[in-house]
Amino acid sequence: MTPLKQAIRKLHLWLGLASGLVVFIVSITGAIFVFQEEIREATEPWLKVPVAATPALPPSHLQATMLRNHPGLTSPWLMYMGPDRSAIVYGTDKAGGSYAAFVDPYTGQELHYKNLKRDFFTIVQEIHMYLLLPVAVGEWVVGIGVLIFVVMLITGMVLWWPKRKKDRHRSFTIKWNSRWRRVNYDLHNVLGFYTASIALVIALTGLVMSFEWVRDSVYLAANTGSNFPKEKTPPKVTAQPSTAPDQPLIDQFYAQIRRDSPTAQMLYVAAPVAPDQPAYSIAYRTSLLYSHRDEYYFHPTTGQLLKAIPDAGKSRGQKLIDANYDIHTGQILGLGGKIIAFLVSLIAASLPVTGTLVWWGKRNKPKKAKQQVQPRRTPVNS
């Protein structure tokens, strides 16, 4: 083995031992989260509603339902999830708790209410993204762990690739009838090879969510080095009105979005957060898909539209960033993409386990007894 390959092997080994637990947890929770919508639909009947002939009620009406049923909360934002799905009104309390009310968007009736800190998939997502650590700490731990995993995939490919063509067929198959050490070794190498490209895509899209420099690099690469600040920079809020608007601001935002994005199936509508910051809302073309979206910025006190960024006018880089979550979960390719993402995530979770067993097996491999070489006797003439 060349000195370079020896160095790569050591790098692969020690980085794997250092990041193995993080990679295992993030991969397992990612695999669980892939089918969260399908599992929710099968177990939570309040997610679906009959489609009515009348338009959906405005946001303030749905928020009023939640606040009336659950005093002491504030509702900063809500989601219209689709024509045949209940709207989700999000609420917070003074202690920092997060809640969600599922409301029929046509009747305003509350169908279900839950504490998000006790919701299974919310907890899985928090583990996946932050390991249940404080956000400022957890996102760095997970981000660095995934970054190491990317290096592991690349160095693993370098170590695995056979020098001779006649050895390649053997390297593509698992020898199930061998001893467990050999089977484990093949599971680590062969499965790692078959899933490396897709695992790399999943890992890189995860890094886009973790690190701004990765996001900016992907944006610039997709735009072949060009930057378009107008599609990324929020407008500034300047003039302040002396009179209040005639209707709730969030209803003004909603009406404007409905006019400008009439075919959008899913809407994110948020109330203003501060008098000097624009209110931000999104219209998604397809329910439960987060790519192909129009973005809106509104004046926080007048409700005036300050800036609209339609999907059709975005650069390739911004469209790719918008599609990042859908690529990460595989849902951009529908059910088949989700199945692939699920299987690859499971295999990715197995790699630290099989890799550790390979290292442990080599470290504790029984040493062969050295043969005792008898000295050759020289015949003595009598």
Short mmCIF file of N, CA, C and O in Angstrom, two decimals, residues 20-82:
data_model
loop_
_atom_site.label_atom_id
_atom_site.label_comp_id
_atom_site.label_asym_id
_atom_site.label_seq_id
_atom_site.Cartn_x
_atom_site.Cartn_y
_atom_site.Cartn_z
N GLY A 20 -18.95 8.66 14.17
CA GLY A 20 -19.86 7.53 13.96
C GLY A 20 -21.19 7.66 14.66
O GLY A 20 -22.25 7.40 14.07
N LEU A 21 -21.18 8.06 15.93
CA LEU A 21 -22.43 8.14 16.69
C LEU A 21 -23.35 9.22 16.12
O LEU A 21 -24.56 9.01 16.00
N VAL A 22 -22.78 10.37 15.76
CA VAL A 22 -23.59 11.45 15.18
C VAL A 22 -24.20 11.00 13.86
O VAL A 22 -25.40 11.20 13.60
N VAL A 23 -23.39 10.37 13.00
CA VAL A 23 -23.88 9.90 11.70
C VAL A 23 -24.98 8.86 11.88
O VAL A 23 -26.00 8.88 11.18
N PHE A 24 -24.80 7.97 12.84
CA PHE A 24 -25.81 6.93 13.09
C PHE A 24 -27.14 7.56 13.51
O PHE A 24 -28.20 7.22 12.97
N ILE A 25 -27.11 8.49 14.46
CA ILE A 25 -28.34 9.10 14.97
C ILE A 25 -29.02 9.92 13.88
O ILE A 25 -30.23 9.83 13.67
N VAL A 26 -28.24 10.73 13.17
CA VAL A 26 -28.81 11.58 12.13
C VAL A 26 -29.41 10.74 11.00
O VAL A 26 -30.50 11.05 10.48
N SER A 27 -28.75 9.65 10.64
CA SER A 27 -29.25 8.80 9.55
C SER A 27 -30.52 8.05 9.96
O SER A 27 -31.47 7.96 9.17
N ILE A 28 -30.54 7.51 11.16
CA ILE A 28 -31.73 6.78 11.63
C ILE A 28 -32.93 7.70 11.72
O ILE A 28 -34.03 7.38 11.27
N THR A 29 -32.76 8.87 12.33
CA THR A 29 -33.88 9.81 12.45
C THR A 29 -34.31 10.32 11.07
O THR A 29 -35.50 10.55 10.83
N GLY A 30 -33.35 10.48 10.16
CA GLY A 30 -33.70 10.87 8.80
C GLY A 30 -34.55 9.83 8.11
O GLY A 30 -35.52 10.15 7.42
N ALA A 31 -34.21 8.55 8.30
CA ALA A 31 -34.99 7.46 7.71
C ALA A 31 -36.41 7.44 8.27
O ALA A 31 -37.38 7.24 7.53
N ILE A 32 -36.55 7.69 9.56
CA ILE A 32 -37.88 7.72 10.19
C ILE A 32 -38.69 8.89 9.64
O ILE A 32 -39.89 8.76 9.36
N PHE A 33 -38.03 10.03 9.46
CA PHE A 33 -38.75 11.25 9.09
C PHE A 33 -39.20 11.25 7.63
O PHE A 33 -40.12 11.99 7.26
N VAL A 34 -38.57 10.44 6.78
CA VAL A 34 -38.88 10.45 5.34
C VAL A 34 -40.37 10.24 5.10
O VAL A 34 -40.99 10.92 4.29
N PHE A 35 -40.99 9.29 5.82
CA PHE A 35 -42.40 8.95 5.58
C PHE A 35 -43.33 9.57 6.62
O PHE A 35 -44.42 9.05 6.86
N GLN A 36 -42.92 10.68 7.20
CA GLN A 36 -43.74 11.26 8.25
C GLN A 36 -45.12 11.69 7.74
O GLN A 36 -46.13 11.51 8.43
N GLU A 37 -45.21 12.23 6.51
CA GLU A 37 -46.52 12.64 6.00
C GLU A 37 -47.43 11.45 5.79
O GLU A 37 -48.62 11.50 6.13
N GLU A 38 -46.91 10.37 5.23
CA GLU A 38 -47.72 9.17 5.00
C GLU A 38 -48.19 8.57 6.32
O GLU A 38 -49.35 8.14 6.44
N ILE A 39 -47.30 8.53 7.31
CA ILE A 39 -47.67 7.97 8.62
C ILE A 39 -48.69 8.86 9.31
O ILE A 39 -49.66 8.38 9.92
N ARG A 40 -48.50 10.17 9.21
CA ARG A 40 -49.47 11.09 9.82
C ARG A 40 -50.85 10.92 9.20
O ARG A 40 -51.86 10.89 9.91
N GLU A 41 -50.89 10.83 7.88
CA GLU A 41 -52.19 10.70 7.22
C GLU A 41 -52.90 9.41 7.62
O GLU A 41 -54.13 9.37 7.69
N ALA A 42 -52.13 8.35 7.87
CA ALA A 42 -52.72 7.07 8.26
C ALA A 42 -53.18 7.06 9.72
O ALA A 42 -54.06 6.26 10.07
N THR A 43 -52.60 7.91 10.55
CA THR A 43 -52.89 7.87 11.99
C THR A 43 -53.58 9.12 12.53
O THR A 43 -54.03 9.12 13.66
N GLU A 44 -53.66 10.19 11.72
CA GLU A 44 -54.24 11.45 12.18
C GLU A 44 -55.37 11.87 11.24
O GLU A 44 -55.15 12.59 10.27
N PRO A 45 -56.61 11.44 11.52
CA PRO A 45 -57.73 11.72 10.60
C PRO A 45 -58.06 13.20 10.47
O PRO A 45 -58.71 13.60 9.49
N TRP A 46 -57.63 14.02 11.40
CA TRP A 46 -57.95 15.45 11.36
C TRP A 46 -57.16 16.20 10.29
O TRP A 46 -57.41 17.39 10.06
N LEU A 47 -56.21 15.54 9.64
CA LEU A 47 -55.43 16.22 8.61
C LEU A 47 -56.24 16.46 7.33
O LEU A 47 -55.92 17.36 6.56
N LYS A 48 -57.25 15.65 7.10
CA LYS A 48 -58.04 15.74 5.88
C LYS A 48 -59.40 16.39 6.15
O LYS A 48 -60.02 16.13 7.19
N VAL A 49 -59.87 17.21 5.19
CA VAL A 49 -61.19 17.83 5.28
C VAL A 49 -61.86 17.74 3.92
O VAL A 49 -61.19 17.68 2.89
N PRO A 50 -63.20 17.73 3.89
CA PRO A 50 -63.88 17.76 2.59
C PRO A 50 -63.70 19.12 1.91
O PRO A 50 -63.75 20.15 2.58
N VAL A 51 -63.49 19.11 0.62
CA VAL A 51 -63.33 20.36 -0.13
C VAL A 51 -64.70 21.02 -0.29
O VAL A 51 -65.66 20.38 -0.73
N ALA A 52 -64.78 22.30 0.10
CA ALA A 52 -66.04 23.04 0.01
C ALA A 52 -66.07 23.89 -1.24
O ALA A 52 -65.04 24.21 -1.85
N ALA A 53 -67.29 24.27 -1.64
CA ALA A 53 -67.46 25.13 -2.80
C ALA A 53 -67.11 26.58 -2.47
O ALA A 53 -66.79 27.37 -3.38
N THR A 54 -67.16 26.95 -1.21
CA THR A 54 -66.85 28.31 -0.79
C THR A 54 -65.35 28.48 -0.56
O THR A 54 -64.65 27.50 -0.27
N PRO A 55 -64.83 29.71 -0.66
CA PRO A 55 -63.40 29.93 -0.42
C PRO A 55 -63.03 29.67 1.04
O PRO A 55 -63.88 29.70 1.93
N ALA A 56 -61.75 29.44 1.28
CA ALA A 56 -61.25 29.27 2.63
C ALA A 56 -61.40 30.58 3.41
O ALA A 56 -61.36 31.67 2.84
N LEU A 57 -61.57 30.45 4.71
CA LEU A 57 -61.70 31.62 5.58
C LEU A 57 -60.36 32.35 5.69
O LEU A 57 -59.31 31.73 5.55
N PRO A 58 -60.38 33.65 5.96
CA PRO A 58 -59.12 34.40 6.10
C PRO A 58 -58.36 33.98 7.35
O PRO A 58 -58.93 33.41 8.29
N PRO A 59 -57.06 34.26 7.40
CA PRO A 59 -56.21 33.81 8.52
C PRO A 59 -56.68 34.29 9.89
O PRO A 59 -56.63 33.52 10.86
N SER A 60 -57.14 35.53 9.99
CA SER A 60 -57.54 36.06 11.30
C SER A 60 -58.70 35.26 11.90
O SER A 60 -58.79 35.09 13.12
N HIS A 61 -59.57 34.75 11.04
CA HIS A 61 -60.70 33.94 11.51
C HIS A 61 -60.20 32.62 12.10
O HIS A 61 -60.66 32.19 13.16
N LEU A 62 -59.25 31.98 11.42
CA LEU A 62 -58.71 30.71 11.91
C LEU A 62 -57.89 30.92 13.18
O LEU A 62 -57.93 30.10 14.11
N GLN A 63 -57.13 32.02 13.22
CA GLN A 63 -56.37 32.33 14.43
C GLN A 63 -57.30 32.59 15.61
O GLN A 63 -57.02 32.17 16.74
N ALA A 64 -58.42 33.28 15.36
CA ALA A 64 -59.37 33.58 16.43
C ALA A 64 -59.93 32.31 17.05
O ALA A 64 -60.16 32.24 18.26
N THR A 65 -60.13 31.29 16.20
CA THR A 65 -60.62 30.00 16.72
C THR A 65 -59.64 29.41 17.73
O THR A 65 -60.03 28.98 18.82
N MET A 66 -58.37 29.41 17.37
CA MET A 66 -57.35 28.85 18.27
C MET A 66 -57.24 29.68 19.54
O MET A 66 -57.21 29.13 20.65
N LEU A 67 -57.18 30.99 19.41
CA LEU A 67 -56.98 31.85 20.59
C LEU A 67 -58.19 31.83 21.51
O LEU A 67 -58.04 31.97 22.73
N ARG A 68 -59.37 31.64 20.95
CA ARG A 68 -60.58 31.53 21.77
C ARG A 68 -60.59 30.21 22.54
O ARG A 68 -60.97 30.16 23.71
N ASN A 69 -60.16 29.14 21.89
CA ASN A 69 -60.16 27.83 22.55
C ASN A 69 -58.99 27.63 23.50
O ASN A 69 -59.07 26.81 24.42
N HIS A 70 -57.93 28.40 23.30
CA HIS A 70 -56.71 28.22 24.11
C HIS A 70 -56.17 29.58 24.54
O HIS A 70 -55.22 30.10 23.95
N PRO A 71 -56.78 30.19 25.54
CA PRO A 71 -56.36 31.53 25.97
C PRO A 71 -54.90 31.52 26.46
O PRO A 71 -54.39 30.50 26.94
N GLY A 72 -54.24 32.65 26.32
CA GLY A 72 -52.86 32.77 26.77
C GLY A 72 -51.84 32.54 25.69
O GLY A 72 -50.65 32.71 25.92
N LEU A 73 -52.30 32.15 24.50
CA LEU A 73 -51.37 31.92 23.38
C LEU A 73 -51.35 33.12 22.44
O LEU A 73 -52.30 33.91 22.40
N THR A 74 -50.29 33.24 21.69
CA THR A 74 -50.23 34.15 20.55
C THR A 74 -50.00 33.31 19.30
O THR A 74 -49.40 32.23 19.37
N SER A 75 -50.50 33.79 18.17
CA SER A 75 -50.38 33.02 16.93
C SER A 75 -49.58 33.83 15.91
O SER A 75 -50.12 34.71 15.23
N PRO A 76 -48.28 33.53 15.76
CA PRO A 76 -47.44 34.31 14.85
C PRO A 76 -47.59 33.94 13.38
O PRO A 76 -47.30 34.75 12.51
N TRP A 77 -48.05 32.72 13.08
CA TRP A 77 -48.15 32.30 11.68
C TRP A 77 -49.04 31.08 11.54
O TRP A 77 -49.38 30.42 12.54
N LEU A 78 -49.44 30.80 10.30
CA LEU A 78 -50.27 29.63 10.02
C LEU A 78 -49.99 29.13 8.61
O LEU A 78 -49.36 29.82 7.81
N MET A 79 -50.45 27.90 8.35
CA MET A 79 -50.24 27.26 7.05
C MET A 79 -51.58 26.78 6.49
O MET A 79 -52.32 26.08 7.18
N TYR A 80 -51.87 27.18 5.26
CA TYR A 80 -52.93 26.55 4.49
C TYR A 80 -52.26 25.40 3.73
O TYR A 80 -51.46 25.63 2.82
N MET A 81 -52.57 24.16 4.09
CA MET A 81 -51.81 23.01 3.61
C MET A 81 -52.28 22.47 2.26
O MET A 81 -51.54 21.75 1.61
N GLY A 82 -53.48 22.81 1.85
CA GLY A 82 -53.99 22.32 0.57
C GLY A 82 -55.50 22.34 0.57
O GLY A 82 -56.13 22.44 1.63
#
